[in-house]
Each structure stands twice: as structure tokens, then as C-alpha cells.
Coordinates of C-alpha atoms in Angstrom, one line a residue:
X159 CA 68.3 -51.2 -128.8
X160 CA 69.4 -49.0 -125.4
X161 CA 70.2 -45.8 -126.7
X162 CA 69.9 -46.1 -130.2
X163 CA 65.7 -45.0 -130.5
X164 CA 66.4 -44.5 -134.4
X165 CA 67.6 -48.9 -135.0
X166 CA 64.5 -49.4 -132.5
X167 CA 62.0 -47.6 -134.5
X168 CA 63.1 -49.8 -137.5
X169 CA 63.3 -52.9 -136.5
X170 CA 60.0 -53.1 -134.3
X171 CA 57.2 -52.3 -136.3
X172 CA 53.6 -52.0 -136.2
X173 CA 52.0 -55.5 -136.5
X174 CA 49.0 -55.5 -139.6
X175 CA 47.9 -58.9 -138.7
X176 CA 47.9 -58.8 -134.7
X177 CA 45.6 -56.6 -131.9
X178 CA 46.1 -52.9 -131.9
X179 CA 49.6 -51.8 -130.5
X180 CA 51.4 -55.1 -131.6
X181 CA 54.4 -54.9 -133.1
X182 CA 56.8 -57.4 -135.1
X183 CA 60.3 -57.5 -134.8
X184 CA 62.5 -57.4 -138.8
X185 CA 65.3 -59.6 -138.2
X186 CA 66.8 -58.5 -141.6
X187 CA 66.7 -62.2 -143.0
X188 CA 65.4 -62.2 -146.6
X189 CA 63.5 -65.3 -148.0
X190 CA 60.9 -66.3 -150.8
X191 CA 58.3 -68.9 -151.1
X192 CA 59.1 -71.5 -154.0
X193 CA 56.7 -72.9 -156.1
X194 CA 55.8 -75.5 -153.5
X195 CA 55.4 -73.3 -151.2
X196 CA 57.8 -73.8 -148.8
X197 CA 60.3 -70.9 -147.0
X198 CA 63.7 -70.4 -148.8
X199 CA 66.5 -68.5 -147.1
X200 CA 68.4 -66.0 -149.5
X201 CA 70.4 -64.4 -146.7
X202 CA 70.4 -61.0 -145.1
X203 CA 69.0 -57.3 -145.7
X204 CA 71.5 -55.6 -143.1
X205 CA 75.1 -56.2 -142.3
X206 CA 74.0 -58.3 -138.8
X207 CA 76.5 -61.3 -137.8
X208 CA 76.7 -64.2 -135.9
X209 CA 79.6 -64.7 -133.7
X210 CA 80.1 -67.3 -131.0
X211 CA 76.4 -67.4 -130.7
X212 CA 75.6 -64.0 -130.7
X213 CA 73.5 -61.9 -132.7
X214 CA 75.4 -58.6 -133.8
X215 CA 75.0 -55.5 -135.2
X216 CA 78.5 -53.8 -136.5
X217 CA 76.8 -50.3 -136.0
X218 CA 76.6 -50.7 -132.4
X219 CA 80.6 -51.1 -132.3
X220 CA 81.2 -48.9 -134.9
X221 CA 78.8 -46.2 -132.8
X222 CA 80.7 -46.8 -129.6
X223 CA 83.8 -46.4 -131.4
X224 CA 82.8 -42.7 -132.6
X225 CA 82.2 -41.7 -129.1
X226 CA 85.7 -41.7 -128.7
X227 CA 87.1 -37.9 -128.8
X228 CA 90.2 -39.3 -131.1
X229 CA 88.0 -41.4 -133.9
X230 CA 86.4 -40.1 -136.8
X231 CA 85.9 -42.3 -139.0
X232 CA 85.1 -46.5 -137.6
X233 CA 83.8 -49.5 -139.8
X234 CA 83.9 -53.0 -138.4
X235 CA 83.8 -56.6 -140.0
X236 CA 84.0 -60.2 -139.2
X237 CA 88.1 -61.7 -139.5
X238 CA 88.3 -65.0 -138.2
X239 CA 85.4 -65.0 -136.1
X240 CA 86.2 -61.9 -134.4
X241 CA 85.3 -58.2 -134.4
X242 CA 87.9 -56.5 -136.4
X243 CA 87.2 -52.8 -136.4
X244 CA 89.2 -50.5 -139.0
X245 CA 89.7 -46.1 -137.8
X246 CA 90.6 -43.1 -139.3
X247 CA 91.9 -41.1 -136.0
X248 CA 92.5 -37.2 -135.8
X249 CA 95.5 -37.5 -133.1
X250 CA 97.5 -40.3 -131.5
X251 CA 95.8 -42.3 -129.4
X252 CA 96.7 -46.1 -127.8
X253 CA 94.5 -48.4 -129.4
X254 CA 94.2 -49.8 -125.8
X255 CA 92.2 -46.5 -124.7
X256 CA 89.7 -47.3 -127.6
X257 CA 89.2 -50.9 -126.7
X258 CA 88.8 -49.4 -122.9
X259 CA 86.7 -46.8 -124.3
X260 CA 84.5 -49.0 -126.0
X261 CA 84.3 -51.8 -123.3
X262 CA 82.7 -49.4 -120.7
X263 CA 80.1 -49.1 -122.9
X264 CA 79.0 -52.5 -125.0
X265 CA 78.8 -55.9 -123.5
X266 CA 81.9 -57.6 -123.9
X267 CA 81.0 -59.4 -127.1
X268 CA 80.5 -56.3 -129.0
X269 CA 83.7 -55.1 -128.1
X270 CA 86.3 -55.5 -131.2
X271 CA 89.2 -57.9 -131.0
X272 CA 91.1 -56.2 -133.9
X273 CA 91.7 -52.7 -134.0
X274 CA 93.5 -51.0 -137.4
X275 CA 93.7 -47.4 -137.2
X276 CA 94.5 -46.4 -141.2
X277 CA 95.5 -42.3 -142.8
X278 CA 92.0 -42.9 -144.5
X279 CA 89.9 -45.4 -145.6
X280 CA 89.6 -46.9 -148.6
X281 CA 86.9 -46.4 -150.9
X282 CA 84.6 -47.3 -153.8
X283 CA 84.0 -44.8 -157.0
X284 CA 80.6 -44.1 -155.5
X285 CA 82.4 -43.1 -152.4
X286 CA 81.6 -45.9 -149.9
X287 CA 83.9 -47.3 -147.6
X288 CA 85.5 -50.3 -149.9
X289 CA 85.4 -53.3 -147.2
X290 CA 87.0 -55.6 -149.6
X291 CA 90.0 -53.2 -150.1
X292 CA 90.5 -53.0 -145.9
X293 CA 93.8 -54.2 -144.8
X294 CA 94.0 -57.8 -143.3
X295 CA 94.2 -57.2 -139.6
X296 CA 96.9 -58.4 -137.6
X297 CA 98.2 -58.5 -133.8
X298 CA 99.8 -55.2 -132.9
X299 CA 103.8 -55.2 -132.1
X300 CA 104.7 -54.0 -128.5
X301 CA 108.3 -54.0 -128.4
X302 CA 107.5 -55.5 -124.7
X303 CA 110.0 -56.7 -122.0
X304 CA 110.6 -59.8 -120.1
X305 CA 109.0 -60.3 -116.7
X306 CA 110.4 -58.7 -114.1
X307 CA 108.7 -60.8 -111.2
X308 CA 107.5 -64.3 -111.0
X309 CA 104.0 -63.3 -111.1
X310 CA 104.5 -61.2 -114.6
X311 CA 105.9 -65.0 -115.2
X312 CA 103.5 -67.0 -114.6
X313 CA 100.7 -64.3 -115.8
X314 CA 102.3 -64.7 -119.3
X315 CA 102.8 -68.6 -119.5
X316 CA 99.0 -68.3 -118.6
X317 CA 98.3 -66.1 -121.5
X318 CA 100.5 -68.4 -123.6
X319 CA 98.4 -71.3 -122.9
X320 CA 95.5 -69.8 -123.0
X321 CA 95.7 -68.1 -126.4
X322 CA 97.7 -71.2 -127.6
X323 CA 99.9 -69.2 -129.8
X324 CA 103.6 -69.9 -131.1
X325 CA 104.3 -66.2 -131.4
X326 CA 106.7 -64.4 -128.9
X327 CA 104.6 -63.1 -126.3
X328 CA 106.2 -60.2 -123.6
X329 CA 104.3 -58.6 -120.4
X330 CA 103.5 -55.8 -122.4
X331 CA 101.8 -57.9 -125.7
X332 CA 97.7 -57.4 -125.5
X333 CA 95.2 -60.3 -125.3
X334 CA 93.0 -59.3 -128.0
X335 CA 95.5 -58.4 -129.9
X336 CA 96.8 -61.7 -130.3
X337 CA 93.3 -63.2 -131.0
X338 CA 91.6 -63.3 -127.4
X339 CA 87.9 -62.7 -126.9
X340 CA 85.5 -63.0 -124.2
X341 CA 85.2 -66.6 -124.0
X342 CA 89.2 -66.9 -123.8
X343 CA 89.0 -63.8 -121.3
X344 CA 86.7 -66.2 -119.4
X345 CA 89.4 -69.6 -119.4
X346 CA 91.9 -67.0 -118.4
X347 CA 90.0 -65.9 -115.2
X348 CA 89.7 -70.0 -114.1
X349 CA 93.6 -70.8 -115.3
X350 CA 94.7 -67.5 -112.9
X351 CA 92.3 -68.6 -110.4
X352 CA 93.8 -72.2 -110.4
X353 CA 97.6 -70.9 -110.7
X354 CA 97.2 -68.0 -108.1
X355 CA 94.0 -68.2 -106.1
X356 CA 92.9 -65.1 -107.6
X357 CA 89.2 -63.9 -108.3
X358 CA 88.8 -62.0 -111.5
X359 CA 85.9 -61.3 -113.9
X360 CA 86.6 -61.0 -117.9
X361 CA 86.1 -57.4 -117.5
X362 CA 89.5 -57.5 -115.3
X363 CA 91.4 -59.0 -118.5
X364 CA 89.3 -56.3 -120.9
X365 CA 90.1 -53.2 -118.7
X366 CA 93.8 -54.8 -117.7
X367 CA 94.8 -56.6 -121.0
X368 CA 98.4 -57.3 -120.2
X369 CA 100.4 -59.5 -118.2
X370 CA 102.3 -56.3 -116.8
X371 CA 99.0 -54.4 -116.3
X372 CA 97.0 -57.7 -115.1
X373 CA 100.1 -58.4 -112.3
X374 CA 99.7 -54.9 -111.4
X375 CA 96.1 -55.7 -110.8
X376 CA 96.5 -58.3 -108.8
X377 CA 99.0 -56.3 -107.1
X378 CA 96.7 -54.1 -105.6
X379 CA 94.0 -56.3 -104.9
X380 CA 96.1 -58.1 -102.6
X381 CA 97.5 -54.9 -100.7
X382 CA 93.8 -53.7 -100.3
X383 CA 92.6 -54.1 -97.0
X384 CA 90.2 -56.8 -96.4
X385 CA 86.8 -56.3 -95.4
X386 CA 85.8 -57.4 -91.4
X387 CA 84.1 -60.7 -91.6
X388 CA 81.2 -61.0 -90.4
X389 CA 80.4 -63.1 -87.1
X390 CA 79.4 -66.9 -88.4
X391 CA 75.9 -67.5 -87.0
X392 CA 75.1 -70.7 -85.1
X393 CA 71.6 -72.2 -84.4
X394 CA 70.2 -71.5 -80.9
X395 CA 70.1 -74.8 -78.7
X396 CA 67.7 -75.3 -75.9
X397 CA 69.6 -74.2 -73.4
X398 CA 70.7 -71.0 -74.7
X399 CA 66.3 -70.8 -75.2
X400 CA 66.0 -71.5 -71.8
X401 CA 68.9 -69.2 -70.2
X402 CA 67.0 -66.2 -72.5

């Protein structure tokens, strides 16, 4: 686990039945023998997930997320498939700098599609976080405007389609607020490519989650300067052979 040496040092342990220096890997799945023998699953030890096909651990988000100057306080559960992570912040701070934050550092499946900042959380007499008492996340309210050129247009019909959603949608209303994830980030990139003939990578809709911000983008990709191409190279016939 990069950078966490204390989750390494408990999940790979020394192996009792293999050659010196082997080592087994706890996946944090509990099971029992019946009394035939066979292997029955009873669930898990740890709070690991499965989301669109990939193992995670909620302590790497929430770990990322208390990197952030502004967050003290960062659980995060499962809400339709997603990533939803609940904060307790000690300032005001755009829950779009946290998701930034937190994308520069975590692949982008471990990156939270919810974000809730609370005044505290809730918690249980023995003074653990209560997860069943956390509020139901929902998409975050802009207050956004209408486009204001035809490629803030067509950037949000894209997001439209690509999110599928009824709700009213503005330049300024974020992806992942409004359900998106990686694999949506990914059909966005190929709908915009077919649309505009634009190149981007899902971490251009993470860093630029906006139509406003994502036109913007675009914006200045275009006005950059293009680099020289190179000269095509051609195969040497036998003349030019025989003129060298």
C-alpha cells in the first residue's frame, strides 16, 4: 500500500507454511469450514468494498481526505455504488478543492463522488462515528448560469446525456456531483471527442468538472501553440542508394 507502511505491515504477513521470507497476503474475508468440510463465506473483517470492479479500502480516501489543510474529521461509505465521503471542516472550503485535492493523489476510482461536509459528525454512545445516522448524500446546488457560448452548449447537452439525468443542469453544476464517476468521466471524453474533435483524459473532467471550467479547458488547449511536426520519413529507393 504506497505510502501507508502501517496497512502493509498488516496485511502481508509472514507465511508459517511456505520457505523462509514468504509472506501471505489477509484479504479480510472471514470464512469457516462446515461439517463437511467445505469453505463457507461469512463476510468481511475490515470495512474493504467492491465497486465497479475494484477492490477498495475507505481508509485510503478517508487518509487523502485529511491531507487537506481544511478537513478534520473524513469518513467515507458506499451510496449507490459510489464513494460518498462525509467531513467535518475547520474553515470554508469548495468541496471542489477537496475532490481536486484528493484526485492528485489516489487513482481516480478512490476518489469520492459524494462529498457532505457536516458541523460534526454523528456518533454512537461509545463515541464512534454513527454511519447509520450519516445524512443521505445528495448532488450539491450551484445556483449556475446558462451558457454563454455554443461550446458551454454543447459541453452541457454532453454532460446531460452522459449522466442521463432529468434534473436541471447549468455550466456551473459538477459531474460527480450529479452521480458521475470514472467510467462516465471516460464516455464523456469519447462523446466530446466525437462532438468537438477534442482529446481529453478523465483526469481533464476530474481536475475541470464543469461545463464552464471544461469549455475553458478546451479553450486554451486550442489557443496553445502547436508543436513543429516532425518531417514524415520515406523509404530510400535505389536511386537515391546509388546517388549517395
Amino acid at each position: 500500500y504506497l505510502g501507508r507502511p502501517d496497512l502493509t505491515a498488516s496485511r502481508f504477513v509472514p507465511d508459517p507454511y511456505g520457505t523462509k521470507g514468504a509472506r501471505l497476503y489477509r484479504t479480510g474475508d472471514l470464512a469457516r469450514f462446515d461439517t463437511g468440510g467445505r469453505i463457507v463465506y461469512e463476510g468481511r473483517a475490515d470495512d474493504q468494498i467492491k465497486i465497479r470492479g475494484f477492490r477498495v479500502e475507505p481508509g485510503e480516501t478517508e487518509a487523502a481526505l485529511l491531507t487537506h489543510p481544511a478537513v478534520t474529521q473524513a469518513v467515507v461509505t458506499v451510496y449507490r455504488d459510489r464513494l460518498a465521503a462525509h467531513l467535518v471542516t475547520d474553515g470554508e472550503t469548495e468541496p471542489d478543492d477537496i475532490r481536486r485535492h484528493v484526485a492528485e493523489r489516489l487513482p481516480e476510482h478512490l476518489v469520492p463522488t459524494y462529498l457532505t461536509v457536516l458541523e460534526r459528525m454523528p456518533l454512537t454512545p461509545n463515541g464512534k462515528v454513527d454511519k447509520r445516522a450519516l445524512p443521505e448524500p445528495a448532488p450539491l446546488a450551484t445556483g449556475g448560469r446558462a451558457p454563454r457560448t455554443p461550446l458551454e452548449e454543447t459541453l452541457l447537452a454532453l454532460f446531460r446525456g452522459t449522466l442521463a439525468t432529468t434534473a436541471p443542469l447549468t455550466v456551473d453544476d459538477d459531474f460527480f456531483h450529479h452521480g458521475g464517476h470514472s467510467l462516465l468521466g471516460a464516455r464523456l471524453t469519447n462523446h466530446i471527442a466525437g462532438a468537438l474533435d477534442v482529446r481529453l483524459t478523465v483526469r481533464d473532467v476530474f481536475r475541470h468538472p464543469t461545463p464552464a471550467r471544461l469549455a475553458a479547458h478546451i479553450e486554451s488547449l486550442k489557443a496553445a501553440p502547436a508543436r513543429k511536426a516532425r518531417p514524415a520519413l520515406r523509404r530510400r529507393t535505389e536511386t537515391d542508394r546509388i546517388s549517395s
